[in-house]
Coordinates of C-alpha atoms (C1' of nucleotides) in Angstrom, one line a residue:
Chain A
M873 CA -0.1 0.0 0.1
L874 CA 3.0 2.1 1.0
G875 CA 4.8 1.2 -1.7
E876 CA 1.6 2.1 -4.1
I877 CA 1.1 5.4 -2.6
N878 CA 4.7 6.2 -3.1
Q879 CA 4.5 5.1 -6.9
S880 CA 1.4 7.6 -7.3
L881 CA 3.0 9.9 -5.8
E882 CA 4.1 12.0 -9.4
R883 CA 0.9 11.6 -11.4
L884 CA -1.5 13.3 -8.0
S885 CA -2.4 16.9 -8.2
R886 CA -0.8 19.6 -6.0
A887 CA -3.9 19.1 -2.6
E888 CA -3.7 15.3 -3.0
K889 CA -0.3 14.8 -3.3
Q890 CA 0.2 16.7 0.1
V891 CA -2.0 13.8 1.2
A892 CA -0.2 11.5 0.1
E893 CA 3.4 12.5 1.6
W894 CA 1.2 13.1 5.0
V895 CA 0.2 9.4 4.8
L896 CA 3.4 8.0 3.8
A897 CA 4.6 10.1 6.3
H898 CA 2.4 9.3 9.5
P899 CA 0.6 6.0 8.6
R900 CA -0.3 5.0 11.9
Q901 CA -1.7 8.2 12.8
V902 CA -4.0 8.0 10.1
T903 CA -5.9 4.8 10.6
E904 CA -6.5 6.8 14.1
S905 CA -7.6 9.7 12.8
T906 CA -11.1 11.2 10.9
V907 CA -11.4 12.2 8.1
A908 CA -11.1 15.7 9.5
E909 CA -8.3 15.5 11.3
V910 CA -6.2 14.7 8.3
A911 CA -7.2 17.3 6.2
R912 CA -6.5 19.7 8.9
A913 CA -2.6 17.9 9.4
C914 CA -2.7 18.3 5.5
A915 CA -3.9 21.9 5.1
T916 CA -6.2 20.9 3.3
S917 CA -10.2 19.9 2.6
E918 CA -12.1 16.7 3.1
P919 CA -13.2 16.0 -0.3
S920 CA -9.7 16.3 -1.2
V921 CA -8.5 13.3 1.2
I922 CA -11.8 11.7 -0.2
R923 CA -10.3 12.1 -3.7
F924 CA -6.9 10.9 -2.7
C925 CA -8.4 7.8 -1.3
R926 CA -10.6 7.4 -4.5
R927 CA -7.2 8.1 -7.0
M928 CA -5.8 5.3 -5.0
G929 CA -8.6 2.8 -6.3
L930 CA -10.1 2.8 -2.8
S931 CA -13.4 3.1 -2.0
G932 CA -12.9 5.6 0.3
F933 CA -11.5 6.3 3.7
R934 CA -12.4 3.7 5.8
E935 CA -10.7 1.3 2.8
L936 CA -7.5 3.1 3.4
T937 CA -7.3 2.9 7.5
I938 CA -7.9 -1.1 6.9
R939 CA -5.2 -1.4 4.3
L940 CA -2.7 1.2 6.2
T941 CA -3.3 -1.5 9.2
E942 CA -2.6 -4.0 6.8
A943 CA 0.7 -2.6 5.7
L944 CA 1.9 -1.8 9.2
S945 CA 1.8 -4.9 11.1
R946 CA 3.1 -6.7 7.2
P947 CA 6.7 -8.3 8.3
D948 CA 8.0 -6.7 5.2
S949 CA 7.1 -3.0 6.8
L950 CA 9.7 -4.0 9.0
V951 CA 12.1 -1.4 6.6
H952 CA 14.0 0.6 9.3
R953 CA 13.1 4.2 8.8
D954 CA 14.3 7.2 11.3
V955 CA 13.1 8.5 14.1
S956 CA 12.5 12.2 13.3
A957 CA 11.8 15.3 15.2
A958 CA 8.1 15.8 12.9
D959 CA 7.1 12.0 14.5
S960 CA 3.8 11.8 16.3
T961 CA 4.2 9.9 19.3
A962 CA 2.2 6.5 17.7
D963 CA 4.8 6.8 14.7
A964 CA 7.8 7.0 16.9
T965 CA 7.1 4.5 19.5
V966 CA 6.3 1.8 16.4
K967 CA 9.5 2.6 14.2
V968 CA 11.8 2.2 18.3
V969 CA 10.0 -1.8 18.1
E970 CA 10.4 -2.0 14.2
A971 CA 14.2 -1.0 14.8
A972 CA 14.7 -3.5 17.9
I973 CA 12.6 -6.0 15.7
Q974 CA 15.0 -6.1 13.0
S975 CA 18.7 -6.1 14.6
L976 CA 17.1 -9.4 16.2
V977 CA 16.0 -10.9 13.2
D978 CA 19.2 -9.5 11.6
L979 CA 21.0 -11.2 14.6
R980 CA 19.1 -14.7 14.1
S981 CA 20.5 -14.8 10.5
Q982 CA 24.0 -14.6 12.1
L983 CA 23.5 -17.4 14.0
S984 CA 25.4 -20.0 12.6
R985 CA 28.3 -18.0 12.5
M986 CA 28.9 -17.3 16.1
P987 CA 30.9 -20.0 18.0
F988 CA 28.6 -21.3 19.9
E989 CA 29.7 -24.9 19.8
R990 CA 33.6 -24.0 21.0
V991 CA 32.8 -21.2 23.6
V992 CA 30.2 -23.8 25.3
A993 CA 32.3 -26.7 25.8
R994 CA 34.8 -24.3 27.2
M995 CA 32.4 -23.1 29.5
A996 CA 31.1 -26.0 31.0
T997 CA 34.8 -27.2 31.9
S998 CA 35.6 -23.6 33.6
Q999 CA 35.9 -22.6 37.2
Q1000 CA 34.0 -19.1 36.9
F1001 CA 32.7 -16.9 34.7
V1002 CA 33.7 -13.2 34.6
F1003 CA 31.2 -10.5 32.9
A1004 CA 32.8 -7.0 31.7
G1005 CA 31.4 -3.5 30.4
L1006 CA 30.9 0.0 30.7
G1007 CA 28.3 2.1 30.2
A1008 CA 25.0 0.6 28.9
S1009 CA 27.3 -2.2 28.2
G1010 CA 27.6 -2.7 32.0
H1011 CA 24.2 -3.9 32.4
V1012 CA 24.1 -5.8 30.0
A1013 CA 27.1 -7.4 32.2
S1014 CA 25.2 -7.4 35.1
D1015 CA 22.3 -9.0 33.8
A1016 CA 24.1 -11.6 32.5
S1017 CA 25.8 -12.4 35.6
H1018 CA 22.5 -12.5 37.2
K1019 CA 21.7 -14.8 34.5
F1020 CA 24.4 -17.1 34.7
F1021 CA 24.3 -17.6 38.5
R1022 CA 21.6 -19.5 38.7
L1023 CA 23.8 -22.5 36.4
G1024 CA 25.6 -23.0 39.9
K1025 CA 29.2 -21.6 38.7
P1026 CA 30.4 -17.9 40.9
C1027 CA 29.9 -15.1 38.6
N1028 CA 30.5 -11.7 38.6
A1029 CA 29.6 -8.6 36.7
L1030 CA 32.7 -5.4 36.2
T1031 CA 31.4 -2.2 35.2
D1032 CA 34.0 0.0 35.9
T1033 CA 37.6 1.0 34.6
P1034 CA 39.5 0.3 37.3
S1035 CA 38.0 -3.6 38.3
I1036 CA 38.2 -4.6 34.7
R1037 CA 42.0 -3.7 34.6
Q1038 CA 42.2 -5.7 37.6
F1039 CA 40.7 -8.1 36.7
G1040 CA 42.7 -8.9 33.8
A1041 CA 45.4 -9.1 35.8
I1042 CA 44.3 -11.5 37.8
A1043 CA 42.0 -14.0 35.4
G1044 CA 43.7 -17.0 35.3
S1045 CA 43.4 -20.7 33.4
R1046 CA 40.0 -21.9 35.0
D1047 CA 38.2 -18.0 34.5
V1048 CA 35.9 -17.2 31.2
F1049 CA 35.8 -13.5 31.1
V1050 CA 33.0 -12.3 28.5
L1051 CA 33.7 -8.7 27.5
I1052 CA 30.5 -6.4 26.4
S1053 CA 31.5 -3.6 23.8
K1054 CA 29.5 -1.9 21.3
N1055 CA 32.5 -0.7 19.3
G1056 CA 34.6 -2.1 21.5
D1057 CA 37.2 0.5 21.2
A1058 CA 38.0 1.4 24.8
P1059 CA 41.9 0.6 25.5
V1060 CA 40.7 -0.7 28.5
L1061 CA 38.7 -3.4 27.2
R1062 CA 41.1 -4.0 24.6
E1063 CA 44.3 -4.5 27.1
A1064 CA 42.1 -6.1 30.3
A1065 CA 41.5 -8.9 27.6
R1066 CA 45.3 -9.6 26.3
R1067 CA 46.3 -9.6 29.3
A1068 CA 43.9 -12.1 30.8
R1069 CA 44.5 -14.1 27.2
D1070 CA 48.6 -14.1 28.2
N1071 CA 47.4 -15.3 32.0
G1072 CA 45.5 -18.6 29.9
A1073 CA 42.2 -17.2 30.4
F1074 CA 39.3 -17.7 28.2
V1075 CA 38.6 -14.6 26.4
I1076 CA 34.6 -14.5 24.7
A1077 CA 34.2 -10.7 23.4
V1078 CA 30.2 -9.6 22.2
T1079 CA 31.6 -6.4 19.9
N1080 CA 31.8 -4.8 16.4
P1081 CA 33.7 -7.9 14.8
G1082 CA 36.1 -5.5 12.7
S1083 CA 37.3 -4.1 16.5
E1084 CA 40.4 -4.4 18.3
L1085 CA 39.3 -5.9 21.4
A1086 CA 37.4 -8.5 18.7
A1087 CA 41.4 -8.9 18.1
A1088 CA 42.1 -9.7 21.4
A1089 CA 39.7 -12.5 22.3
S1090 CA 39.6 -16.4 22.1
S1091 CA 36.4 -16.4 20.6
V1092 CA 34.1 -13.0 18.9
F1093 CA 30.5 -13.2 18.6
A1094 CA 30.2 -11.0 16.1
C1095 CA 27.6 -7.7 16.3
D1096 CA 27.9 -5.6 13.9
S1097 CA 26.5 -2.4 14.9
Q1098 CA 25.0 -0.2 12.4
E1099 CA 25.7 3.9 13.2
D1100 CA 23.4 5.9 14.7
T1101 CA 23.1 9.1 12.5
N1102 CA 19.8 10.0 14.2
I1103 CA 20.6 11.0 17.9
Y1104 CA 16.5 10.1 18.4
T1105 CA 17.7 6.6 17.7
P1106 CA 18.5 4.3 20.4
R1107 CA 20.8 1.7 21.0
S1108 CA 19.7 -1.6 19.9
S1109 CA 22.9 -3.2 19.7
R1110 CA 22.2 -3.4 23.7
L1111 CA 18.8 -6.3 22.6
V1112 CA 21.5 -7.7 20.2
H1113 CA 24.2 -8.4 23.3
L1114 CA 21.5 -9.9 25.8
A1115 CA 20.0 -11.9 23.0
V1116 CA 22.8 -13.2 22.5
L1117 CA 24.0 -13.6 26.1
D1118 CA 20.2 -15.6 26.3
A1119 CA 21.6 -17.9 23.7
L1120 CA 25.0 -18.8 25.3
H1121 CA 22.9 -19.0 28.8
V1122 CA 20.5 -22.1 27.3
A1123 CA 23.4 -23.4 25.6
T1124 CA 25.0 -23.5 28.2
A1125 CA 22.3 -24.8 30.3
L1126 CA 22.0 -27.7 27.9
A1127 CA 25.4 -28.8 28.4
L1128 CA 25.8 -28.5 32.0
G1129 CA 22.8 -31.1 31.2
D1130 CA 21.5 -32.2 35.2
F1131 CA 23.4 -30.4 36.9
A1132 CA 22.0 -26.9 35.5
A1133 CA 18.3 -27.6 35.5
D1134 CA 18.7 -28.6 38.9
N1135 CA 20.0 -25.2 39.8
L1136 CA 17.8 -23.7 37.3
R1137 CA 14.7 -25.8 38.8
R1138 CA 15.5 -24.7 42.7
S1139 CA 16.5 -20.8 41.7
K1140 CA 12.9 -20.8 40.3
D1141 CA 10.9 -22.5 43.0
A1142 CA 13.0 -19.8 45.5
L1143 CA 11.3 -16.9 43.8
L1144 CA 8.2 -18.8 43.7
V1145 CA 8.9 -19.3 47.6
D1146 CA 8.9 -15.9 48.3
P1147 CA 7.0 -13.6 45.7
G1148 CA 8.3 -10.7 48.3
A1149 CA 12.1 -10.9 46.1
A1150 CA 10.9 -11.9 43.7
G1151 CA 9.8 -8.8 41.3
G1152 CA 11.6 -10.4 37.8
Chain B
M962 CA -6.5 -10.2 19.6
L963 CA -8.4 -13.2 18.8
G964 CA -6.3 -14.7 21.5
E965 CA -7.7 -12.4 23.7
I966 CA -11.1 -12.6 23.0
N967 CA -11.4 -16.4 22.8
Q968 CA -9.9 -16.0 26.6
S969 CA -12.3 -13.7 27.2
L970 CA -15.3 -15.8 26.3
E971 CA -16.0 -17.0 29.9
R972 CA -16.7 -13.7 31.8
L973 CA -19.0 -12.4 29.1
S974 CA -23.2 -12.2 29.5
R975 CA -25.1 -14.0 26.4
A976 CA -25.2 -11.5 23.9
E977 CA -21.8 -10.2 24.1
K978 CA -20.9 -13.8 24.5
Q979 CA -23.0 -14.1 20.7
V980 CA -20.8 -11.1 19.3
A981 CA -17.5 -12.7 20.5
E982 CA -18.7 -16.3 18.6
W983 CA -19.8 -14.5 15.5
V984 CA -16.5 -12.5 15.6
L985 CA -14.1 -15.1 16.2
A986 CA -15.9 -17.0 13.2
H987 CA -15.7 -14.4 10.9
P988 CA -13.2 -12.2 11.6
R989 CA -12.0 -10.7 8.2
Q990 CA -15.6 -9.8 8.1
V991 CA -15.8 -8.0 10.8
T992 CA -13.4 -5.5 9.3
E993 CA -15.6 -5.0 6.6
S994 CA -18.7 -4.5 8.0
T995 CA -20.4 -2.1 10.3
V996 CA -21.9 -2.0 13.4
A997 CA -25.5 -3.1 12.7
E998 CA -24.3 -5.8 9.9
V999 CA -22.5 -7.5 13.1
A1000 CA -25.6 -6.4 15.4
R1001 CA -27.6 -8.1 13.1
A1002 CA -25.7 -11.6 12.0
C1003 CA -25.6 -11.8 15.4
A1004 CA -29.1 -11.6 16.4
T1005 CA -28.7 -9.0 18.7
S1006 CA -28.6 -5.0 19.4
E1007 CA -26.4 -2.3 18.2
P1008 CA -25.4 -1.4 22.0
S1009 CA -24.6 -5.2 22.8
V1010 CA -21.8 -4.9 19.7
I1011 CA -19.8 -1.6 21.2
R1012 CA -20.3 -3.5 24.8
F1013 CA -18.6 -6.3 23.7
C1014 CA -15.9 -4.1 22.9
R1015 CA -15.7 -2.1 25.7
R1016 CA -15.9 -5.2 27.5
M1017 CA -12.5 -6.4 25.8
G1018 CA -10.6 -3.1 26.8
L1019 CA -11.2 -1.2 23.1
S1020 CA -12.7 2.3 23.1
G1021 CA -15.4 1.3 20.1
F1022 CA -16.4 -0.9 17.1
R1023 CA -13.5 1.6 15.0
E1024 CA -10.8 0.1 17.1
L1025 CA -12.2 -3.1 16.8
T1026 CA -12.0 -2.8 13.1
I1027 CA -8.2 -1.6 13.7
R1028 CA -7.0 -4.9 16.5
L1029 CA -9.2 -7.4 13.8
T1030 CA -7.1 -6.5 10.9
E1031 CA -3.4 -6.1 12.5
A1032 CA -4.5 -9.7 13.9
L1033 CA -5.4 -11.3 10.6
S1034 CA -2.5 -9.6 8.6
R1035 CA 0.4 -10.6 11.0
P1036 CA 1.2 -13.8 10.1
D1037 CA 2.1 -16.2 13.1
S1038 CA 4.5 -18.0 11.1
L1039 CA 7.3 -17.2 14.1
V1040 CA 5.3 -20.0 16.7
H1041 CA 7.4 -19.7 19.4
R1042 CA 8.9 -23.8 20.1
D1043 CA 10.3 -24.4 23.8
V1044 CA 13.8 -25.9 24.3
S1045 CA 14.1 -29.1 25.1
A1046 CA 17.3 -31.1 26.6
A1047 CA 17.2 -32.7 23.1
D1048 CA 17.8 -29.6 20.9
S1049 CA 21.4 -29.3 19.4
T1050 CA 23.4 -25.9 20.6
A1051 CA 22.2 -24.1 17.3
D1052 CA 18.6 -25.4 17.6
A1053 CA 18.9 -23.9 20.8
T1054 CA 20.3 -21.0 20.5
V1055 CA 17.7 -20.3 16.8
K1056 CA 15.0 -21.0 19.9
V1057 CA 15.7 -18.3 22.3
V1058 CA 15.9 -15.2 19.6
E1059 CA 13.0 -16.0 17.4
A1060 CA 11.4 -16.4 21.0
A1061 CA 12.8 -12.8 21.7
I1062 CA 11.4 -11.1 18.1
Q1063 CA 8.5 -12.8 19.0
S1064 CA 7.9 -10.9 22.0
L1065 CA 8.5 -8.1 20.3
V1066 CA 6.1 -8.7 16.9
D1067 CA 3.5 -8.8 20.6
L1068 CA 4.9 -5.7 21.9
R1069 CA 3.9 -3.7 18.4
S1070 CA 0.9 -5.2 17.9
Q1071 CA 0.2 -4.0 21.7
L1072 CA 2.0 -0.3 21.2
S1073 CA -1.1 1.7 20.1
R1074 CA -3.3 0.7 23.4
M1075 CA -0.4 2.2 25.4
P1076 CA -0.5 6.0 27.4
F1077 CA 2.0 7.3 25.4
E1078 CA 0.7 10.8 25.3
R1079 CA -0.8 11.0 28.1
V1080 CA 2.9 9.8 30.3
V1081 CA 4.7 11.6 27.7
A1082 CA 2.6 15.1 28.8
R1083 CA 3.1 14.7 32.5
M1084 CA 6.7 13.0 32.0
A1085 CA 7.5 16.2 30.1
T1086 CA 6.6 19.1 32.9
S1087 CA 8.5 16.8 35.9
Q1088 CA 11.1 17.1 38.1
Q1089 CA 13.0 13.7 38.2
F1090 CA 12.7 10.6 37.0
V1091 CA 13.1 7.3 39.2
F1092 CA 12.8 3.6 38.1
A1093 CA 12.5 1.0 40.1
G1094 CA 13.0 -3.5 39.9
L1095 CA 14.1 -5.8 41.6
G1096 CA 16.1 -9.1 40.6
A1097 CA 16.4 -9.1 36.4
S1098 CA 13.9 -6.2 36.6
G1099 CA 16.8 -3.9 38.8
H1100 CA 18.6 -4.0 35.6
V1101 CA 15.8 -2.6 33.8
A1102 CA 15.8 0.0 35.7
S1103 CA 18.9 0.9 36.6
D1104 CA 19.4 0.6 32.0
A1105 CA 16.8 3.0 32.0
S1106 CA 17.7 5.4 34.6
H1107 CA 21.0 5.3 32.2
K1108 CA 19.4 6.2 29.0
F1109 CA 16.9 8.9 30.4
F1110 CA 19.4 10.5 32.1
R1111 CA 20.5 11.8 28.8
L1112 CA 17.9 13.9 28.6
G1113 CA 19.1 16.1 31.1
K1114 CA 16.5 15.1 33.5
P1115 CA 17.6 14.2 37.2
C1116 CA 17.2 9.9 37.3
N1117 CA 17.5 7.5 39.6
A1118 CA 17.3 3.5 39.9
L1119 CA 16.5 1.7 42.7
T1120 CA 17.1 -2.0 42.8
D1121 CA 16.6 -3.0 46.2
T1122 CA 13.5 -3.2 49.0
P1123 CA 14.5 -0.5 51.7
S1124 CA 14.8 1.8 48.7
I1125 CA 11.8 1.5 46.6
R1126 CA 9.7 1.8 49.9
Q1127 CA 11.9 4.7 51.4
F1128 CA 11.2 6.6 48.0
G1129 CA 7.4 5.8 48.0
A1130 CA 7.4 7.1 51.0
I1131 CA 9.3 10.9 50.1
A1132 CA 7.6 11.0 46.6
G1133 CA 6.0 13.8 45.7
S1134 CA 3.7 16.1 42.5
R1135 CA 6.5 17.0 40.7
D1136 CA 8.4 13.2 40.3
V1137 CA 7.8 10.0 38.0
F1138 CA 7.7 6.7 39.7
V1139 CA 8.5 4.0 37.0
L1140 CA 8.4 -0.2 38.9
I1141 CA 9.0 -2.3 36.3
S1142 CA 8.4 -6.2 37.3
K1143 CA 7.1 -8.8 35.1
N1144 CA 4.7 -10.4 37.1
G1145 CA 3.7 -7.4 39.3
D1146 CA 2.9 -9.5 42.6
A1147 CA 6.0 -8.0 44.8
P1148 CA 4.0 -6.5 48.1
V1149 CA 6.9 -4.1 48.4
L1150 CA 6.7 -3.2 44.6
R1151 CA 2.9 -2.1 45.1
E1152 CA 2.7 -0.4 48.6
A1153 CA 5.5 1.4 47.1
A1154 CA 3.5 2.4 44.4
R1155 CA 0.4 3.1 46.6
R1156 CA 2.6 5.8 48.8
A1157 CA 3.7 7.5 46.1
R1158 CA 0.7 7.9 44.5
D1159 CA -1.4 9.5 47.1
N1160 CA 1.6 11.7 48.3
G1161 CA 0.7 13.0 44.7
A1162 CA 3.5 11.5 42.0
F1163 CA 2.7 10.3 38.8
V1164 CA 3.1 6.2 39.3
I1165 CA 4.0 4.1 35.9
A1166 CA 3.9 0.7 35.8
V1167 CA 5.6 -2.0 33.7
T1168 CA 4.2 -5.2 34.2
N1169 CA 1.3 -7.5 34.0
P1170 CA -2.0 -5.4 33.4
G1171 CA -3.7 -7.8 35.3
S1172 CA -1.5 -7.0 38.7
E1173 CA -1.7 -6.0 41.7
L1174 CA 1.2 -3.0 40.6
A1175 CA -1.0 -2.2 37.7
A1176 CA -4.3 -1.6 39.8
A1177 CA -2.0 0.6 42.2
A1178 CA -0.4 3.1 39.3
S1179 CA -1.5 6.2 37.3
S1180 CA -0.5 4.9 33.9
V1181 CA 0.1 1.0 33.3
F1182 CA 2.1 -0.5 29.8
A1183 CA 0.3 -3.9 30.0
C1184 CA 3.4 -6.9 29.2
D1185 CA 1.5 -9.9 28.8
S1186 CA 3.4 -12.8 31.1
Q1187 CA 3.8 -15.8 29.0
E1188 CA 4.0 -18.7 31.2
D1189 CA 7.6 -19.9 31.2
T1190 CA 6.5 -23.6 31.5
N1191 CA 10.2 -24.2 29.9
I1192 CA 13.2 -24.4 32.7
Y1193 CA 15.9 -23.3 29.8
T1194 CA 13.5 -20.8 28.1
P1195 CA 14.9 -17.4 28.6
R1196 CA 12.7 -14.6 30.2
S1197 CA 11.7 -12.3 27.4
S1198 CA 9.9 -10.2 29.7
R1199 CA 13.2 -8.6 30.1
L1200 CA 13.8 -7.5 26.2
V1201 CA 9.7 -6.4 26.2
H1202 CA 10.6 -4.0 29.2
L1203 CA 13.5 -2.7 27.8
A1204 CA 12.1 -1.5 24.3
V1205 CA 8.9 -0.6 25.9
L1206 CA 11.1 2.2 27.9
D1207 CA 13.6 2.7 24.6
A1208 CA 9.6 3.7 22.9
L1209 CA 9.0 5.8 25.9
H1210 CA 12.9 7.4 25.7
V1211 CA 12.3 8.1 22.4
A1212 CA 9.0 9.9 22.8
T1213 CA 10.0 11.5 25.7
A1214 CA 12.6 12.8 23.8
L1215 CA 10.6 14.2 21.2
A1216 CA 8.1 15.9 23.1
L1217 CA 11.3 17.5 25.6
G1218 CA 12.5 18.8 21.8
D1219 CA 15.1 20.9 21.4
F1220 CA 16.2 20.4 25.3
A1221 CA 16.6 17.4 25.4
A1222 CA 17.9 17.3 21.6
D1223 CA 20.7 19.8 22.4
N1224 CA 21.5 17.3 26.1
L1225 CA 21.3 14.1 23.8
R1226 CA 23.8 15.3 21.0
R1227 CA 26.1 16.2 23.9
S1228 CA 26.3 13.4 25.8
K1229 CA 27.1 11.2 22.4
D1230 CA 29.8 14.3 21.3
A1231 CA 31.3 13.1 24.9
L1232 CA 31.6 9.9 24.2
L1233 CA 33.4 10.5 21.0
V1234 CA 36.3 12.9 22.4
D1235 CA 36.6 10.3 25.2
P1236 CA 36.7 6.7 23.7
G1237 CA 38.3 5.1 26.7
A1238 CA 34.6 5.6 29.0
A1239 CA 32.1 5.0 26.0
G1240 CA 32.1 1.2 26.3
G1241 CA 28.7 1.3 25.1
Chain C
dG1287 C1' -7.8 36.8 -24.1
dA1288 C1' -11.8 34.0 -23.8
dA1289 C1' -13.6 29.3 -22.9
dA1290 C1' -12.8 25.1 -21.5
dA1291 C1' -11.3 21.5 -18.7
dG1292 C1' -9.5 20.8 -14.2
dA1293 C1' -8.6 21.4 -9.4
dT1294 C1' -10.8 22.7 -5.4
dG1295 C1' -13.0 24.3 -1.4
dT1296 C1' -17.5 25.2 1.1
dA1297 C1' -21.9 23.6 2.5
dG1298 C1' -24.7 20.8 3.1
dT1299 C1' -27.1 14.9 3.5
dA1300 C1' -26.5 10.5 4.6
dT1301 C1' -24.1 7.1 7.1
dT1302 C1' -22.5 5.2 11.3
dA1303 C1' -21.1 4.9 15.6
dC1304 C1' -22.6 5.5 20.0
dT1305 C1' -25.5 7.1 24.4
dA1306 C1' -29.1 7.3 27.6
dC1307 C1' -33.4 5.3 29.3
dA1308 C1' -36.7 2.6 29.8
dT1309 C1' -37.8 -2.6 30.0
dG1310 C1' -37.2 -7.5 30.8
dT1311 C1' -34.4 -11.2 34.3
dT1312 C1' -31.9 -12.4 37.5
dG1313 C1' -30.5 -14.0 42.2
dG1314 C1' -31.3 -13.3 46.6
dG1315 C1' -33.1 -12.4 51.3
dT1316 C1' -37.1 -12.2 54.3
Chain D
dA842 C1' -44.1 -16.5 47.2
dC843 C1' -42.7 -12.5 47.2
dC844 C1' -40.2 -7.9 46.6
dC845 C1' -35.8 -5.4 45.4
dA846 C1' -31.8 -5.0 44.0
dA847 C1' -28.3 -5.5 40.5
dC848 C1' -27.6 -6.6 36.5
dA849 C1' -28.8 -7.5 31.6
dT850 C1' -30.5 -6.3 27.1
dG851 C1' -33.0 -3.7 23.3
dT852 C1' -35.3 1.0 21.6
dA853 C1' -34.9 5.6 20.5
dG854 C1' -32.8 9.5 19.8
dT855 C1' -28.2 12.3 19.6
dA856 C1' -23.5 12.9 18.3
dA857 C1' -19.7 12.0 14.2
dT858 C1' -18.1 10.8 10.5
dA859 C1' -17.9 9.8 5.6
dC860 C1' -19.5 10.9 1.8
dT861 C1' -21.4 14.4 -2.0
dA862 C1' -23.6 18.5 -5.3
dC863 C1' -21.9 22.8 -6.2
dA864 C1' -19.9 27.0 -6.6
dT865 C1' -15.0 29.2 -7.0
dC866 C1' -11.4 29.4 -8.3
dT867 C1' -6.6 27.5 -11.5
dT868 C1' -4.7 26.6 -15.1
dT869 C1' -4.7 25.4 -20.3
dT870 C1' -5.5 26.2 -25.3
dC871 C1' -6.7 28.7 -29.4

DNA sequence: GAAAAGATGTAGTATTACTACATGTTGGGT
DNA sequence: ACCCAACATGTAGTAATACTACATCTTTTC
């Protein structure tokens, strides 16, 4: 539908083109508006809106709203459009969520190229997991630690520069060190990764594959970071990192078998007994 | 949508149930009909049709047609399959990511029913934002605080019981209190929400719509929590909560206009100057 | 430069969603 | 058995919304 409108843009008259452009810019909003509202937003009259619908081969405004909601809930509407200052609240929120979906769909197609087998094998025999990240990635690290800890292995999250640097120095061959970063260009992370690896630790990087951090790691989960050209666009990379660690968590649990399953079950039971502490 | 109708079938009265059943049987037809036509097909009256819509939590018949076209044009190919112990590592990872995608796709279809407009209006004029959550939701709260803080308003994240209880007592009319919880059944959160609201604070709940926490809040972002039947399945609700807060963040930024855009741009610039502190 | 063809908006109509209220129905208490 | 209350349902009316007829203005053409 939106494609058809775009294609017909040329052969429309002035007023009709105004309507068409506004519809393309705010499709979601159209579905919740009346003819009068659209006319006002386009600085034109109601009949022009109706005429636009007819010109598109529709029976009227009602059919336009139906066709648009169809188009918006189809998967091919997942063309990522940046949020702009002119967007309505509804348009903006949809765009944000669609961007998140898109990045996870991309992730799925890259899963098979990620070194899950190898990493899981090493994690299953290691003694502790340490997750590290700065800024927004720090929250991802904390979340991961909170999650893996339920497998029954000692876990830690490091979210500040000195701690990360220190652990790089003391990490040993029985440790798994997971470093999370969007760009992977923070020197602290690269240095910590290098030292830990020199000490015999298994170093995993969840980051941009072209980065220095990736080069310093034993295994890399490559998460391409598309540029944030728009200041309003939030970083979907965080969601991707979380999903990667979710997948790794489940894969590790399967590898650990009964031992992990038991611990998971017990930790879930513990929450049920005392809902006051649940909250999750 | 159709699932929700099916689920509510029991608690409907006779006339309403007639409507519900006809809608389930002829969903496509509803989208092209008028209230009168549906009423006639169900051998009942127009008000009963309207009442049915209201009972389903919709604003009226118009919204029903929109929700139905959405439901009908969304391919439910992404049927979520649980991870089982027999899965290979590759299978398991794909399932985990697909479950995450599915939950975000569901979220998108529910966005239009969420009170973004109202909440944003209130947030734009408030003095500080406080985010709270326990366990896994605590990390979501921290992440949200870290994100909203870049808009230039004071932010805080509370992730333990005493802090949350205390803030509930001291929150005032210029505060926005955002409580995040999967089930919403932690008494601490409900009590804190209630007290804060009594004190005049604006209380937002990101949680299960049927929960006590939701009932105690000023505005609710309803995130249905499907059961975790399988211990290996991670909780996608966390991703959904993050996405909701992302959307709210962007919407708020748009509402604040130049002021927020300026702060966002400056905070991004600050990271560029010193990549050592970036990490995100 | 005038007339014709087309585009656009004003004002009005018909349709449609929705509401107020009166009537019927069921369940519980005395 | 009776009454009352609460709830469910439909009738009739209202407000809104989509759509149309026509007059005005613009552009094109000879």
